[in-house]
């Protein structure tokens, strides 16, 4: 079972999936930045709910999380943020398990999922939740019709891959390279071998970790991916805008234009 | 799929990124074969090396002056006499040796006070493995002598600038390195924390402390102690000396074990009360490191355990005068033993720990680590410790001299020496 809005995002053409941390660097500015992603052609938005110990993130997103938390982001404010957000594409919440767990009760993580659904969230990516620990969240997502997206790493062997595919709904997040998130100058050839291994599985495959240009996007889609996930390259724009104290419109325009480039690259790769 | 249980009751588990899971599976397999089943004589080699290189067994010594002061028999388990000056070598040597058996080519580790970093650097030099240590910037500044020691043993030291620059950030950063280099690198985690199998495996390398303590108390005193007291941050020295007094250890079927007698041994885990047990939810600061005493259940660094966190689940910045206790989490096995009422969590504040640091130095001629000083400060309380008490001297205080004198100068401690000898 998977969420129809997310299925639709992959239906006709490759999905472009940008990520930003909600509330970076402030609630109001971040609303504008996330809406710029949608204007730039986002098919799904991965919206980070910041956690103080983001062990899977490189320095770019760690700094975004610090800015967001310093700007007053909390779990409650995050749900308000999603409610206030004026976009017409599905939103996937990317966060760490402790925040989901603390919102829960004896029944497990269900209260978080229920609340997420009520504000319009369509799915989750939880980087520190491997298949081994995922059953309670998987069940809660099934109950509410939300997707739970698992990450496939270059180190994932075939046995684990089968298990991840059977647990995952919506799409699979293909980690393009070992390590943490962060924009890179080249696209890893680990990506191609991951995509080859996955060709026979009937679930959309979105590739992330390191993508920053339209050319990367084109190559990855041409290599067999169904979508691209881009985070750090976009967060860099906000970091710079924050550092130079630019008016919100400027980074927002840059975000929109980089999104257009990435989306165009993805479409070109699908030709 | 490995069969080992990954949890301790409600605690433990494996909350790590998928990229690390294959390495965790590989490590679980190696733990079961080499550590639990002594395949290829691994544990024999470990015991030989911790004896010859490490200097085990460490003595159990009667503290005559403290015994008189408290009117009970106080014995010291002298882990400060282990090579390197702390219990940390047991685990570091065990894991670096295991990494060699697993065919890994590189060692990484985090360190707080620098004791685990120096132990890992020594073990890596001893076993000829390249080694990189991650250490929070604040700890680098608080523990300079240990940074020098790591560098002199040939290890790289990478300061971590994110956050408050203490153990929590160092662990996160080491996990990030491991996520990048997992194929040829072993992460020597420094305490009984992290994803399974680390908490059980680290305990098993340290349990030699409790094995010796049981034998030595029987030989020297004719029976097991009434109480065992150890400081607890992450909890590795704590579980090291508690392990064979609890029934959960896979080794508790040791020939001399006697579960009934063990149940009569009280186990006290002394946490850092810091400057206060109150938390500042607004600023996300808990000015202590008392996660067993005051924490709540949550997920951090790969395990479900007791944590210092706010209501959302954001991890608090902890505090202790002692870097080695300055951590917002604690080993999942200790969390379970506390819930089971097998271990009693207690805490003492910064002031009491410093006072105990000076008292112990003067009365027994042993300068303790500031971590260890917390265990001695607890002796001042009126807890029911019985006639015969063993205190784990988890480490010596040479690394802390600068910090201890600086912190002492800020306070009016009745028993602190002045440093006026330096005045013109």
XYZ file of C-alpha atoms in Angstrom, chain A residues 49-59 62-63 66 69 73-76 97-103 127-133 151-157 159-160 163-164 175 178-180 190, chain B residues 1 6-7 10 12-22 25 162-163 168-169 171-173 175-177 179-183 296-302 304 307 309-317:
98
model
C 12.351 18.184 11.054
C 15.614 19.126 12.790
C 17.108 16.791 15.414
C 20.029 17.865 17.578
C 22.178 14.778 16.760
C 21.872 14.227 13.005
C 24.408 11.414 12.598
C 23.766 10.875 8.874
C 24.272 14.502 7.858
C 27.344 16.249 6.570
C 28.329 19.732 7.733
C 24.175 19.990 10.293
C 24.573 23.757 10.113
C 21.632 24.330 14.095
C 16.813 24.985 16.154
C 11.934 25.220 15.559
C 10.190 22.577 17.651
C 8.082 19.548 16.779
C 4.903 21.560 17.426
C 13.648 8.446 15.306
C 13.881 9.983 18.773
C 11.553 12.842 17.831
C 8.951 10.406 16.497
C 9.419 8.187 19.527
C 9.032 10.994 22.088
C 5.805 12.197 20.469
C 17.854 7.850 8.419
C 18.614 6.228 11.789
C 15.820 3.662 11.550
C 17.077 0.506 9.843
C 14.802 -2.413 8.913
C 15.653 -4.048 12.259
C 13.819 -1.405 14.289
C 17.454 4.198 2.328
C 19.490 1.675 0.334
C 23.241 2.106 0.829
C 26.143 1.011 -1.381
C 26.955 -1.501 1.389
C 23.460 -3.034 1.409
C 23.713 -6.689 0.346
C 19.458 -10.171 1.426
C 19.005 -6.798 3.101
C 13.953 -6.844 3.101
C 14.174 -3.072 2.503
C 22.221 6.529 -1.281
C 29.096 5.994 1.277
C 29.333 8.734 3.840
C 27.119 11.576 4.888
C 28.498 3.398 -6.992
C 21.265 -13.100 10.321
C 20.232 -6.875 20.513
C 18.345 -5.525 23.519
C 13.272 -2.266 26.723
C 19.394 -1.173 23.417
C 18.723 -1.980 19.770
C 20.358 -0.810 16.572
C 19.252 2.675 15.519
C 21.867 3.444 12.879
C 21.858 4.360 9.199
C 21.446 1.507 6.746
C 24.981 2.131 5.428
C 26.349 0.933 8.789
C 24.097 -2.090 9.231
C 26.211 -4.507 7.173
C 26.157 -7.513 11.208
C 30.095 21.407 16.081
C 27.849 22.036 19.105
C 28.254 13.747 22.280
C 29.512 15.635 19.243
C 30.557 10.298 18.898
C 28.298 11.742 16.182
C 31.319 12.791 14.144
C 29.826 7.731 13.291
C 29.918 10.011 10.243
C 33.510 8.969 9.499
C 29.556 5.810 7.510
C 32.121 6.861 4.897
C 34.892 4.340 5.584
C 32.993 1.364 6.928
C 34.440 -1.115 4.457
C 13.947 9.626 30.325
C 13.811 6.902 27.717
C 14.817 7.798 24.176
C 17.053 6.970 21.231
C 20.585 8.345 20.909
C 23.693 7.141 19.080
C 22.200 3.855 18.020
C 17.324 3.194 23.217
C 18.748 10.339 28.119
C 16.398 15.419 26.547
C 13.656 18.010 26.298
C 9.989 17.106 25.808
C 10.383 17.113 22.006
C 13.283 14.663 22.232
C 16.087 17.114 21.411
C 19.223 16.043 23.264
C 20.289 18.402 26.053
C 23.765 19.803 26.463
